[in-house]
Structures are given as structure tokens and as C-alpha cells.
Short mmCIF file of C-alpha atoms and ligand atoms in Angstrom, two decimals:
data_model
loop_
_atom_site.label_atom_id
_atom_site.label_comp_id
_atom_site.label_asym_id
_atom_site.label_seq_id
_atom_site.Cartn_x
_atom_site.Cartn_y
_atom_site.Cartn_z
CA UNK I 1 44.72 40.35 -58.68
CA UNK I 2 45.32 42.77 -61.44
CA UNK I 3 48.61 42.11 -63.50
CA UNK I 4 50.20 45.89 -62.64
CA UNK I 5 50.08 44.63 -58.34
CA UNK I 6 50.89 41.16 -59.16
CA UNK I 7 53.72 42.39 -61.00
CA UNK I 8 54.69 45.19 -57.62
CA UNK I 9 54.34 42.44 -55.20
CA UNK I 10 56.92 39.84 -57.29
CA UNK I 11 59.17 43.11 -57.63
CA UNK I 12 58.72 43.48 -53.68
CA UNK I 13 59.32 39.56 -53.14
CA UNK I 14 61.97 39.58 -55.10
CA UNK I 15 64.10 42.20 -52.91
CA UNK I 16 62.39 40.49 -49.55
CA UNK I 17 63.82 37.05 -51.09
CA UNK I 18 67.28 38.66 -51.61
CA UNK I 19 67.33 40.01 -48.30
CA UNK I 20 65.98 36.69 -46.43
CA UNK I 21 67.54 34.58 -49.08
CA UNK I 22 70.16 32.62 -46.96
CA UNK I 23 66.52 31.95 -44.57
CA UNK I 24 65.47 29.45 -47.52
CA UNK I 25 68.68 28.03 -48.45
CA UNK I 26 68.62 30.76 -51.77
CA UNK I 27 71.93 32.38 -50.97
CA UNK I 28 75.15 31.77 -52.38
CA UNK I 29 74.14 32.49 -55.68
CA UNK I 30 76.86 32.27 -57.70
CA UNK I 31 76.27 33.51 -61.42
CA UNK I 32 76.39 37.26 -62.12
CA UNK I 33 78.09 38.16 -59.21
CA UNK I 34 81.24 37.22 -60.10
CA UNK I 35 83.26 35.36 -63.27
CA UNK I 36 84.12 31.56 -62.30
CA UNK I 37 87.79 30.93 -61.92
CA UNK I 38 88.90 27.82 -63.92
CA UNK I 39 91.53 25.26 -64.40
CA UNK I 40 91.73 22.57 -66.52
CA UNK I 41 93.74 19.25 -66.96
CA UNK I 42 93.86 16.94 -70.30
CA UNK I 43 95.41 13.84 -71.09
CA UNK I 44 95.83 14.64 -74.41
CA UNK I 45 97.21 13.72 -77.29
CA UNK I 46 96.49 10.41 -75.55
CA UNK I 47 95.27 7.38 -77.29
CA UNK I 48 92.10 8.58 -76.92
CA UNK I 49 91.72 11.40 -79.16
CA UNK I 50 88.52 12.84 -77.78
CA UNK I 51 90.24 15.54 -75.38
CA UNK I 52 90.93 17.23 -79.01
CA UNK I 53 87.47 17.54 -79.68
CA UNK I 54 86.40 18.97 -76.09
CA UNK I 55 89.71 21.57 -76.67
CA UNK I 56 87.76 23.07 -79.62
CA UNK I 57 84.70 23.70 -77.87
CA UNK I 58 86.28 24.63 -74.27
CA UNK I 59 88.66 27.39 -76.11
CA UNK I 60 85.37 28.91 -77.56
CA UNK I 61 84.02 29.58 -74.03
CA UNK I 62 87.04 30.86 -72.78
CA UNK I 63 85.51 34.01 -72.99
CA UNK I 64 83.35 32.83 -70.10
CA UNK I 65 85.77 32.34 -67.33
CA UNK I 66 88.87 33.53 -65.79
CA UNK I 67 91.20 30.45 -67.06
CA UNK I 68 94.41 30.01 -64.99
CA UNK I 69 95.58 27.35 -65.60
CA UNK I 70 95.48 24.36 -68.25
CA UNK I 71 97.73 21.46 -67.31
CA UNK I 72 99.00 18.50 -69.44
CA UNK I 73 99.75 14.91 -68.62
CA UNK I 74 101.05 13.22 -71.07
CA UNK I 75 104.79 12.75 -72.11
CA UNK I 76 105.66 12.26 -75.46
CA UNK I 77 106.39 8.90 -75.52
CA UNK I 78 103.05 8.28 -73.88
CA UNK I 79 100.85 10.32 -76.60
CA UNK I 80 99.82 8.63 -80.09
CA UNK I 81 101.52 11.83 -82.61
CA UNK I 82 105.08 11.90 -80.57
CA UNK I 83 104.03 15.34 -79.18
CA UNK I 84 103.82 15.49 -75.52
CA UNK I 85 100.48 17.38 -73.68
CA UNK I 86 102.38 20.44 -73.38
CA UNK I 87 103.32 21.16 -76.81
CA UNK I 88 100.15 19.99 -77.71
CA UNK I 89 97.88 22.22 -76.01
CA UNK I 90 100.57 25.33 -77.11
CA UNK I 91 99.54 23.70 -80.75
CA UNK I 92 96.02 24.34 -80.10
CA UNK I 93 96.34 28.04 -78.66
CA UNK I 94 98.24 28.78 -81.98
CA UNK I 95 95.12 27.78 -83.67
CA UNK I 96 93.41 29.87 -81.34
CA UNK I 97 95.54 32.78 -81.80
CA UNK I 98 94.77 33.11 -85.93
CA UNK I 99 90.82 33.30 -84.46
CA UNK I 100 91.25 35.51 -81.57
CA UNK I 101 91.13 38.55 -83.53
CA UNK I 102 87.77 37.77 -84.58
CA UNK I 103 86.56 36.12 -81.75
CA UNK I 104 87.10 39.65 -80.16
CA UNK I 105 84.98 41.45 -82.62
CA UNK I 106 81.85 38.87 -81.00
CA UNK I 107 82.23 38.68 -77.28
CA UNK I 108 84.23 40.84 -74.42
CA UNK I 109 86.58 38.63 -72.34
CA UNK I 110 88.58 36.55 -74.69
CA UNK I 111 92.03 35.95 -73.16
CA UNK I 112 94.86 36.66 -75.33
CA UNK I 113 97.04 33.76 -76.77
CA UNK I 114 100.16 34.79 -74.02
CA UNK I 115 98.23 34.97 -71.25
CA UNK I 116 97.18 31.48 -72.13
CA UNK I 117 100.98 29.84 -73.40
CA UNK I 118 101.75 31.70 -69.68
CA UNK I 119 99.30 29.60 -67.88
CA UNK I 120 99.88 26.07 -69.97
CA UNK I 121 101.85 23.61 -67.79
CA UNK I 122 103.27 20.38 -68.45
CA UNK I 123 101.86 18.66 -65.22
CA UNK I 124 104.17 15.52 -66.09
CA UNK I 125 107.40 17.19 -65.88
CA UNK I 126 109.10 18.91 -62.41
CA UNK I 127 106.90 20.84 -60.05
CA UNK I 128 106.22 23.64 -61.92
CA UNK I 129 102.43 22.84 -62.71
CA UNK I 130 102.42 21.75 -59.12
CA UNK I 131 103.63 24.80 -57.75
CA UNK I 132 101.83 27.24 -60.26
CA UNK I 133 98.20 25.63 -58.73
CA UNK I 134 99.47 25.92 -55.09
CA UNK I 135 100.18 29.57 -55.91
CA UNK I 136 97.02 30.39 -57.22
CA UNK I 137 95.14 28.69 -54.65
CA UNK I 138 96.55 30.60 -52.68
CA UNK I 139 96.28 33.79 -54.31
CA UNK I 140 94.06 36.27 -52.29
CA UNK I 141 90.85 35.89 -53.95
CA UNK I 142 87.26 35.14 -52.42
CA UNK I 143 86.29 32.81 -55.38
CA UNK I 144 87.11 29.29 -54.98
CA UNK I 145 89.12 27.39 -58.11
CA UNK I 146 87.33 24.91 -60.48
CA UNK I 147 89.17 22.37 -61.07
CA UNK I 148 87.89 20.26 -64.35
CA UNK I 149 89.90 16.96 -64.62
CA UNK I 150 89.25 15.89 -68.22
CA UNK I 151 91.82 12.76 -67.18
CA UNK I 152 95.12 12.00 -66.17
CA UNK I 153 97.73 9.99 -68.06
CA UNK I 154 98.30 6.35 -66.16
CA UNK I 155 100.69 6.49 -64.27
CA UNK I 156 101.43 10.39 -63.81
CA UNK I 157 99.81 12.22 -60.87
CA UNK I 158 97.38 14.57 -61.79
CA UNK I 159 98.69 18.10 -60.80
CA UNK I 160 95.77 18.56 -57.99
CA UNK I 161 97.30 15.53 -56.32
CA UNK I 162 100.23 16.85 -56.56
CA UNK I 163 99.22 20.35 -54.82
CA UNK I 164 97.56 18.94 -52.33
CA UNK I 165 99.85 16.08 -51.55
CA UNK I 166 102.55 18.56 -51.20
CA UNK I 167 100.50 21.02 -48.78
CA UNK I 168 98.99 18.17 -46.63
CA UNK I 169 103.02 17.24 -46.15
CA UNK I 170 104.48 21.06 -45.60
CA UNK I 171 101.77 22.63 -43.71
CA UNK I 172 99.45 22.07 -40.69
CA UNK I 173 96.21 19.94 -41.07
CA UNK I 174 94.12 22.87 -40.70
CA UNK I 175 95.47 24.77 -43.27
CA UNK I 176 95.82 22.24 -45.68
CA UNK I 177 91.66 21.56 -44.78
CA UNK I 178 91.64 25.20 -45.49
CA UNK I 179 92.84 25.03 -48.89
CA UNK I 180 91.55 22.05 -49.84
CA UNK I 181 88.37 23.62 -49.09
CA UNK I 182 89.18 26.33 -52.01
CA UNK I 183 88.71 23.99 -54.48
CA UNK I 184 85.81 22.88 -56.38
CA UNK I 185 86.22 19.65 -58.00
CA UNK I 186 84.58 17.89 -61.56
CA UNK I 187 85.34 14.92 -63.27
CA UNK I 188 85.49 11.55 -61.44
CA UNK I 189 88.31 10.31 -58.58
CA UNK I 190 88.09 6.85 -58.99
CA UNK I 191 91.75 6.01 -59.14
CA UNK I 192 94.39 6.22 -56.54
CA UNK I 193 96.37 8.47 -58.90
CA UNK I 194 93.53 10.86 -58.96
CA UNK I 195 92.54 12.56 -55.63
CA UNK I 196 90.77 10.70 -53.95
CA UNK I 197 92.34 10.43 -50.46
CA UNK I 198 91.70 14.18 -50.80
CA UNK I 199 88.32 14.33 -51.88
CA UNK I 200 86.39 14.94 -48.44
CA UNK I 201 88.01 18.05 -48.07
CA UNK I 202 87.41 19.54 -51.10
CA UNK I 203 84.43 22.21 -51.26
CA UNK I 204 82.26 21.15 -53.50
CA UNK I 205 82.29 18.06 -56.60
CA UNK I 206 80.43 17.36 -59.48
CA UNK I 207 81.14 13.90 -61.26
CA UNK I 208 80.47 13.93 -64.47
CA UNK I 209 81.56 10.77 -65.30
CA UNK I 210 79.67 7.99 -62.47
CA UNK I 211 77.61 6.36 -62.64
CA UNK I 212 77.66 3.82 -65.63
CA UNK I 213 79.77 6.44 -67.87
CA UNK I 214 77.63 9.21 -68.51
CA UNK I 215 80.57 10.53 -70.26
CA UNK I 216 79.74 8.59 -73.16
CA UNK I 217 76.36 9.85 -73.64
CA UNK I 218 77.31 13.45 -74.51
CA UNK I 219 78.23 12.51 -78.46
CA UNK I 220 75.24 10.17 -78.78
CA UNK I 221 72.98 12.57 -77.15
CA UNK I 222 74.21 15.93 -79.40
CA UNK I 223 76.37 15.02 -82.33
CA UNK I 224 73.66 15.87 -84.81
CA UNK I 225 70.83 17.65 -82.35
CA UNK I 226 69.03 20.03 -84.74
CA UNK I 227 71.12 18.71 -87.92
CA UNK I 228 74.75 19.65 -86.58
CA UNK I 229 76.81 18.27 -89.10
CA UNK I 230 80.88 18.38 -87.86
CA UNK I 231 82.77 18.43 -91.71
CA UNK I 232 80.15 21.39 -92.26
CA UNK I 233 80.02 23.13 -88.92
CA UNK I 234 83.53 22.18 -87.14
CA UNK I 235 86.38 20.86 -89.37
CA UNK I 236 85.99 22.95 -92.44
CA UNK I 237 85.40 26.86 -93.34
CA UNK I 238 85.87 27.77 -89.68
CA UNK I 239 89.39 28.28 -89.50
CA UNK I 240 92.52 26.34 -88.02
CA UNK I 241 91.08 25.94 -84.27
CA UNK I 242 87.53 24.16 -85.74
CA UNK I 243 90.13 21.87 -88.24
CA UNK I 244 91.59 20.35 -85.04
CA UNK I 245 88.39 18.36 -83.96
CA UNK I 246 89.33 14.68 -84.18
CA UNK I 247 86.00 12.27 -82.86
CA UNK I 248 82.45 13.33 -81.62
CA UNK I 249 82.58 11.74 -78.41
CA UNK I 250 84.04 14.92 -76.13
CA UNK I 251 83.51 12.77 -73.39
CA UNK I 252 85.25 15.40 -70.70
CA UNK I 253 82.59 17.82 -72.43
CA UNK I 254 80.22 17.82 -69.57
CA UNK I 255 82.76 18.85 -67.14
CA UNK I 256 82.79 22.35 -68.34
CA UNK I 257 79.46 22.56 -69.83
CA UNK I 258 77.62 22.90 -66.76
CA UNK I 259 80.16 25.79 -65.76
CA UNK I 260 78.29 28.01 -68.63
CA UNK I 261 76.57 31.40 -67.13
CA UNK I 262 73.57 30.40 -70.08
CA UNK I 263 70.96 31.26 -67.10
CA UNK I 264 70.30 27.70 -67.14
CA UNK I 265 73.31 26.34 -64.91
CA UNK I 266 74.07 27.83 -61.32
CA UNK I 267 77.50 25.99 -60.26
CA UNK I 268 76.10 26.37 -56.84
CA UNK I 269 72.99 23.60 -58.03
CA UNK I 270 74.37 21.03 -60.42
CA UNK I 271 70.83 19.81 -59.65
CA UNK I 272 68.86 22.46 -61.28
CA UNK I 273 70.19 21.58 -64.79
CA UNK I 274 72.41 22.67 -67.46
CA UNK I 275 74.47 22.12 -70.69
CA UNK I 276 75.60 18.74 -69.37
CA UNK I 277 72.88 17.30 -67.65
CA UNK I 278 71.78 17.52 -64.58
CA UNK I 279 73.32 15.99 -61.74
CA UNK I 280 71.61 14.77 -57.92
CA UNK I 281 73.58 14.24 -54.42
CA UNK I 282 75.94 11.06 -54.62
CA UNK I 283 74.55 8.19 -53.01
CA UNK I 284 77.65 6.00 -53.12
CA UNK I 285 80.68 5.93 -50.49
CA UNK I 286 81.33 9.61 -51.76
CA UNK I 287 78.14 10.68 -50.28
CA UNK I 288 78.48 14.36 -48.53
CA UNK I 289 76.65 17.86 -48.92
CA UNK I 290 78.19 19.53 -52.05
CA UNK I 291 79.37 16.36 -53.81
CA UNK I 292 76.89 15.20 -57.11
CA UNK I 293 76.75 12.87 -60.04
CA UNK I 294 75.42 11.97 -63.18
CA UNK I 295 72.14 9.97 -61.77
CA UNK I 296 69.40 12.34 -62.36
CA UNK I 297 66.43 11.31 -64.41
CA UNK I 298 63.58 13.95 -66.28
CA UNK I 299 60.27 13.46 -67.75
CA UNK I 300 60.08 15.06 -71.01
CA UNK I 301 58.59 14.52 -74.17
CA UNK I 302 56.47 11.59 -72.52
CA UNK I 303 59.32 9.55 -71.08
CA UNK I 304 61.44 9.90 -67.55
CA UNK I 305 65.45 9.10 -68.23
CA UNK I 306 68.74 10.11 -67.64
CA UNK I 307 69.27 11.00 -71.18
CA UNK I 308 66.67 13.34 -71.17
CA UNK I 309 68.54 16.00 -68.91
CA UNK I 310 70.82 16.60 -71.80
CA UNK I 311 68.54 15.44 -74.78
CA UNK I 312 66.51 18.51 -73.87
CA UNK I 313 68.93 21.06 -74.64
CA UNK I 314 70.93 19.27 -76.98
CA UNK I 315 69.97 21.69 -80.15
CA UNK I 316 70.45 24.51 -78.12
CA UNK I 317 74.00 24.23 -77.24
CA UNK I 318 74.99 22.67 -80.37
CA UNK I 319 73.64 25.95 -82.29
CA UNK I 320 75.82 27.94 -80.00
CA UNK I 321 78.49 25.64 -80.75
CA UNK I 322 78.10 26.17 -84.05
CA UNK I 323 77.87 30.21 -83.69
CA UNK I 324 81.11 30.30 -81.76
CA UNK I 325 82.60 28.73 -84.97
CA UNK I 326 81.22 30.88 -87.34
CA UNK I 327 82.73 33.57 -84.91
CA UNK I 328 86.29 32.23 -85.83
CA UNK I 329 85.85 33.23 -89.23
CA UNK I 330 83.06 36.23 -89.62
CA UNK I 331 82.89 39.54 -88.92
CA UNK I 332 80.02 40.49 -86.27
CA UNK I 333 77.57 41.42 -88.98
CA UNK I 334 78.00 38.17 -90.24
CA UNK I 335 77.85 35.77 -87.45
CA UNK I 336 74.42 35.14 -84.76
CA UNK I 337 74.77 36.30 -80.68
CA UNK I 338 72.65 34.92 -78.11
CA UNK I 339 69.89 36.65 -77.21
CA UNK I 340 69.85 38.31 -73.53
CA UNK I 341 66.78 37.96 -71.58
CA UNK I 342 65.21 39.83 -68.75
CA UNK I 343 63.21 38.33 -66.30
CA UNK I 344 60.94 40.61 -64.35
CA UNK I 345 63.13 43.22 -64.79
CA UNK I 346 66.12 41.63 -63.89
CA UNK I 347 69.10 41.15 -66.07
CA UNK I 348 72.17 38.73 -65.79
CA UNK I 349 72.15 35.25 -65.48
CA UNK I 350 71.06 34.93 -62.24
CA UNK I 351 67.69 32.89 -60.94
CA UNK I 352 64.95 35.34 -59.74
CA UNK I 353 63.57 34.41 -56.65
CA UNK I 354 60.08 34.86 -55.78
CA UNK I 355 57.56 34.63 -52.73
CA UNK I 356 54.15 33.50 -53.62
CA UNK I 357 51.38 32.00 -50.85
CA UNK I 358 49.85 28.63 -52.92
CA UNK I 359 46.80 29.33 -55.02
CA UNK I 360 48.60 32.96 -55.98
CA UNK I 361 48.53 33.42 -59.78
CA UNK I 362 51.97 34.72 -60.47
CA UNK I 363 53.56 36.75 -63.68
CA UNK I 364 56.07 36.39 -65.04
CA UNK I 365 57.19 38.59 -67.87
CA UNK I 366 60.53 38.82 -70.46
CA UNK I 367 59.89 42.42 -71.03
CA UNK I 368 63.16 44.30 -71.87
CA UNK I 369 64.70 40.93 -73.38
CA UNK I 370 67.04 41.96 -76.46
CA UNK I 371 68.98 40.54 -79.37
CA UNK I 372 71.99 42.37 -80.41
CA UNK I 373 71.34 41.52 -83.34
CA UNK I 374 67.67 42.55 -83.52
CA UNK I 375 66.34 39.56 -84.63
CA UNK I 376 62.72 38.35 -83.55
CA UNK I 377 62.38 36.21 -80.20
CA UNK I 378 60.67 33.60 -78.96
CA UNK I 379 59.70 32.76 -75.14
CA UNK I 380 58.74 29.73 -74.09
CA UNK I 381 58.06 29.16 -69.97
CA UNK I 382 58.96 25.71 -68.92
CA UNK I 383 58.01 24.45 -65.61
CA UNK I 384 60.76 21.94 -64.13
CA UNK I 385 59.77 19.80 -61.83
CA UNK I 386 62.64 18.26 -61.10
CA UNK I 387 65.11 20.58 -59.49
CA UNK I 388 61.92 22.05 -57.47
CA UNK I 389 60.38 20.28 -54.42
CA UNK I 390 56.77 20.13 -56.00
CA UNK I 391 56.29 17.36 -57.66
CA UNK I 392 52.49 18.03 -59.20
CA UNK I 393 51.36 19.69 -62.07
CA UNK I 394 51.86 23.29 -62.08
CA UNK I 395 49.44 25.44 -64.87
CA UNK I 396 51.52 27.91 -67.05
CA UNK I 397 48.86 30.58 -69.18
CA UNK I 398 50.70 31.97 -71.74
CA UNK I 399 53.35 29.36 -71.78
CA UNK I 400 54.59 30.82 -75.55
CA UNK I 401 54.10 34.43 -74.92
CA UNK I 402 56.47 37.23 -73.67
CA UNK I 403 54.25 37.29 -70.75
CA UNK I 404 53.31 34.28 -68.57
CA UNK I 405 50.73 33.40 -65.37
CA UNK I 406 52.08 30.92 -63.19
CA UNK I 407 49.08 29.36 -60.52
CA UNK I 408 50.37 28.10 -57.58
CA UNK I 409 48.76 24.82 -56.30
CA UNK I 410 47.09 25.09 -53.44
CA UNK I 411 48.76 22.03 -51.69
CA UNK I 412 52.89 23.13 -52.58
CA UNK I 413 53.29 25.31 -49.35
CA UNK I 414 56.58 24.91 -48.29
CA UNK I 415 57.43 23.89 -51.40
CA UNK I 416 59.37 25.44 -54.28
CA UNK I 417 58.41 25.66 -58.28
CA UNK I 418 61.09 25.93 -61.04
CA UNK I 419 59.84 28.19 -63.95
CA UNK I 420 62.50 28.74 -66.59
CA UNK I 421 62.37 31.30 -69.74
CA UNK I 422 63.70 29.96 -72.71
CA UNK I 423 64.39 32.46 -75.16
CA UNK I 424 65.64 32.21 -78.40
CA UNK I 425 66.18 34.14 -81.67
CA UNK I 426 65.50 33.39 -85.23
CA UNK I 427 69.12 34.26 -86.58
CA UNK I 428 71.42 31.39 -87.91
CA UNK I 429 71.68 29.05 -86.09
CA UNK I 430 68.91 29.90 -83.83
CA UNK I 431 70.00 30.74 -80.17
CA UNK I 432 69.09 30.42 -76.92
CA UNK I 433 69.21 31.87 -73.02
CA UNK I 434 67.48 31.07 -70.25
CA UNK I 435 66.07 32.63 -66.88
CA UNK I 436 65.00 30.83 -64.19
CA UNK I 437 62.51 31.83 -61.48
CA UNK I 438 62.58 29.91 -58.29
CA UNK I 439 58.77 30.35 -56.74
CA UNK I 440 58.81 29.47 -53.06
CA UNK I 441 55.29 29.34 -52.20
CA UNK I 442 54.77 30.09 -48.62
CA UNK I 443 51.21 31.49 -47.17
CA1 CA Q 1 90.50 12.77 -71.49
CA1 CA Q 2 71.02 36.91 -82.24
#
């Protein structure tokens, strides 16, 4: 088929696909449609410093998100540096504040330091933090909550217990099903102070923790990907906020990492991949539609592990790390954006989704892709096998060029193919985006 049809009938699958999406379970697409609304909770200053080092990184990507709420757990006489969560986390929003002007200058969407001291909560104190989550699950909004539990204190509830605790007592089962149902859950639930007796009525949950502490692969797997270096790139020359890293572990990390719009994560598939791994459908007592965890395994580079689902990217989101830093300090001219690709002709993060019969030859092409910075770009196609339902091999031509041919195998009817775009720029530190086209091959 010549490339200029090929090209008209993905343009024409694409809109059937959007319009029959929901048909092939394709629907519900979350990213580019809307901004994710997000709340966090940290133990720290616990004993545990690592929640420090996951607050440096998570107030860089606030930019990303509509962040209402951050709650604290720990009391003062329960944190190692006599402050208590509260005053610790107002601490690091100071440090924010000296960067926000320049922060600005690099990316739309930064919240200002008030809105965030007004939406900081000492979770450990009263029923304010309590009562501030009820109310903005409750707020008239179509967009569930996220809900990122980076750990609770021993012996304090953590404030989503606390919510729903209180509604399950003051209002009628169905409405406190209702609202448990507007939350979106990541982190683990193991313990009774967590949430668990409230867990299968939550909408959706992503564990980032289970099984066998996957949380502690995220420093191992990243803390020097592609020769990141934290005294040079985190603790000095990059301002107060980068000076308040304490240990590479960021072991809570992954529980907002896969909440990036990079292209590469859709929050509505933790099992297509993304900045913290990829995640499959629990298979323990927690076992429901909508609830994942950390047991996914990929082939790459020759070998099939769990590390490998973060491995992969690991120099790609440490660069960005490291530009978001550099954006603390530099002007725009001085500091590297990420590039922003198109896929087909389609911009945003969004997956493009495309009908093919098997044996179709289909192209794909990052024409229109930018830099706003203007600096050269490289594609590279990637077919995942993983989060697809065709397991084979599946022939890319062109696999390094702008423009790429996809061949369908003959036998994947029925069956869907993962193709992602991975572009990146040559600025420094190199950085990268991703598309992702999601081929269902159907004759
Ligand atoms: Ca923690
Ligand atoms: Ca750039």
C-alpha cells in the first residue's frame, strides 16, 4: 500500500477507534483530557529520612497535577530533628518558594507557595486534615482523587482512614460506597492503621510497594542511570529546595512517578509502563479489577526481570530530574525542556489507537514533533510486548527514523501490539517523551 493511503486509513482508524473505543476496552483514557487531581501523605521527618528525598523530586512535578492536599503524620516527638510533619513540609515549600520564580519562567502550572502552605495539613493533630479530604472528595468534580500514601507514622491513622472511617459512620452505606469509589489509591495497605478494611471500595489501586519491596529498588535501579551524580546534580548549585535531599533511596518515589503525563504512563493502565515500573493485576487476597502491583517482569537487553521495567527508563527520568533542578536556578535560555512529540498527527500525551487487519504494514510517523528549544531529535520505535496481548515478534523498518513501518503478524488477530516513540533531544541533559500507539489488529 503506498505510504500517503496507509497513512489516510490510520488517520481514518484512528477517529473509528475513538468513536468505537469503549467496543475494545480503549476508553477511559485518561491523559490529555484532563490534569490528575492529587494528594499526598508523608511520614516525614521520620526516622527514615528518605520521604526528604522523594519531597525534592515530587515538588518539581508539581507543575503536573492539581495538588490538594499534602498531609503529615508525624508529631514532633515522633520525628528524628524535633520538627513535627507539618512544619516540616511548610520548611520544604519555603525552599520551594525561593525557586518558584524560576521554575515559572520553564513550565505553565506551578502552584504558588500559599496555595500550597493552604493545602498542608497536619494529619496527626484534630480533624482538620480529616475534614479538608472529606471536603474535597466531595467537591463537585468528575475526576476522581489520587491518593499517594508515601507512609503513615505508627500509630497515627493515616488521614484517608480517617475520611473514610468517619463517612462509613455518618452516612448511608451507599454513599459512603459512593465516595469511596472517588478515590484512587497507591502505596501499599498492609497495616490495620492504613485502609485496608476500606480498600474494596476504593476505585482503582496501584501498590507500589508488594511484593518483596519493590520500593527499595527505585535508588538501586536510578541513583547513577546515565552518570547522575546527587552532590553535583541535587544538593549543590541548584538552590535551597535541591540542598534538602537527604538519602538516594526515595522509596515512596514510584508512587507518583507513574502519575507523570510523559506519554509513557496512562493512570488508567499501570500495566502499560511508566516512570516507576510497570505494574500487573494483584494476584494475592487483594485481587479485583482496577487493583495492581509491583510483579511485572520485561525482556530487555537479553534478560526478562522485574528490574527491567524501571532499568529501562532509568536515564531518562533521571535527566529530567536533573533538568527540573537546573530549572531552580537558570533562566529558560539556560536550562533543557523536554521535547514534545507528535504521533500521526496527534499531539498530547495520549496513546493513539489504531485498527490494522494482521499482515497490514502500518506507519507510523513523528512528523510535527518539536523542541522548544530547537535542539536536534532522535526517534526511536520500541515495540512492547508486554503490556500488548501479542506475544511474538513484531518487525519495526525504520526503527531509528522519524518515520517507521510496523508489519502486523499474520497470526495476532484479535490481538493488540504496543509501539511506543521515544523521542529525545540532544540538549543537556538529554530528554525524553514518549507516544504510544496501541495497534489492534482485527481483519
Ligand atoms: Ca515514607
Ligand atoms: Ca530540549
Amino acid at each position: 500500500m503506498p505510504p500517503a493511503i496507509c497513512i489516510m486509513r490510520v488517520v481514518c482508524f484512528c477517529l473509528a477507534a475513538c468513536l468505537l473505543g469503549s467496543m475494545f476496552g480503549l476508553a477511559n483514557v485518561a491523559w490529555g483530557a484532563e490534569r490528575l487531581r492529587v494528594m499526598i501523605e508523608t511520614d516525614a521527618p521520620g526516622g527514615d529520612p528518605d520521604d526528604e528525598g522523594s519531597l525534592v523530586r515530587f515538588f518539581l512535578y508539581l507543575n503536573e497535577w492539581d495538588v490538594e492536599g499534602i498531609f503529615c503524620t508525624r508529631r514532633a516527638d515522633q520525628s528524628r530533628n524535633q520538627e513535627d510533619g507539618q512544619q516540616c513540609l511548610l520548611r520544604f515549600i519555603d525552599a520551594y518558594a525561593a525557586a518558584w520564580p524560576k521554575l515559572r519562567q520553564h513550565a505553565p502550572g506551578y502552584p504558588s507557595p500559599e496555595k500550597l502552605r493552604s493545602i498542608t495539613y497536619a494529619a496527626f493533630r484534630g480533624t482538620t486534615a480529616r475534614d479538608a479530604l472529606i471536603a474535597a472528595v466531595d467537591r463537585e468534580d468528575p475526576r476522581r482523587i489520587w491518593y499517594v500514601n508515601w507512609g503513615t507514622n505508627d500509630g497515627n491513622l493515616t488521614a484517608m482512614r480517617q475520611a473514610l472511617d468517619h463517612v462509613k459512620a455518618t452516612r448511608t452505606e451507599q454513599a459512603y460506597r459512593h465516595f469511596a469509589d472517588r478515590l484512587c489509591f497507591s502505596r501499599d495497605a498492609d497495616r490495620t492503621y492504613h485502609v485496608t478494611e476500606h480498600i474494596p471500595y476504593l476505585h482503582q489501586w496501584v501498590d507500589t510497594r508488594n511484593p518483596d519491596r519493590w520500593y527499595h529498588r527505585f535508588a538501586p535501579l536510578t541513583a547513577k542511570a546515565g552518570g547522575f551524580d546527587l552532590t553535583r546534580d541535587v544538593k549543590t548549585g541548584h538552590g535551597r529546595l535541591g540542598s534538602y535531599y537527604t538519602i538516594p533511596k526515595e522509596g515512596d518515589t514510584p508512587g507518583f512517578m507513574f502519575l507523570i503525563p510523559n506519554g509513557l504512563s496512562d493512570v488508567s493502565h499501570p500495566d502499560w509502563g511508566s516512570w516507576a515500573g510497570r505494574f500487573v493485576p494483584r494476584t494475592d487476597r487483594f485481587r479485583r479489577e482496577g487493583f495492581f502491583w509491583s510483579d511485572a517482569r520485561d525482556q530487555w537487553n537479553g534478560q526478562s526481570n522485574r528490574d527491567n521495567t524501571l532499568r529501562r527508563w532509568a536515564v531518562h527520568l533521571q535527566n529530567d530530574f536533573k533538568a527540573r533542578l537546573d530549572w531552580c536556578v537558570a533562566d529558560y535560555a539556560h536550562a533543557n525542556h523536554p521535547p514534545v512529540p507528535m504521533l500521526n498527527g496527534s499531539a498530547g500525551p495520549s496513546p493513539v489507537e489504531i485498527i490494522a487487519a494482521p499482515g497490514e504494514a502500518v506507519m507510523l510517523s513523528s512528523q510535527g514533533s518539536s523542541d522548544p528549544d530547537q535542539q536536534g531529535l532522535s526517534c526511536e520505535w520500541i515495540y512492547y510486548p508486554e503490556p500488548g496481548d501479542y506475544q511474538g515478534d513484531v518487525s519495526i523498518q525504520g526503527a531509528r527514523s522519524p518515520e517507521a513501518v510496523v508489519t502486523l503478524p499474520g497470526d495476532a488477530d484479535g490481538k493488540r501490539v504496543h509501539v511506543l516513540l521515544v523521542l529525545t533531544d540532544n540538549g543537556e541533559p538529554a530528554l525524553t517523551r514518549y507516544r504510544r500507539a496501541v495497534i489492534y489488529c482485527r481483519r
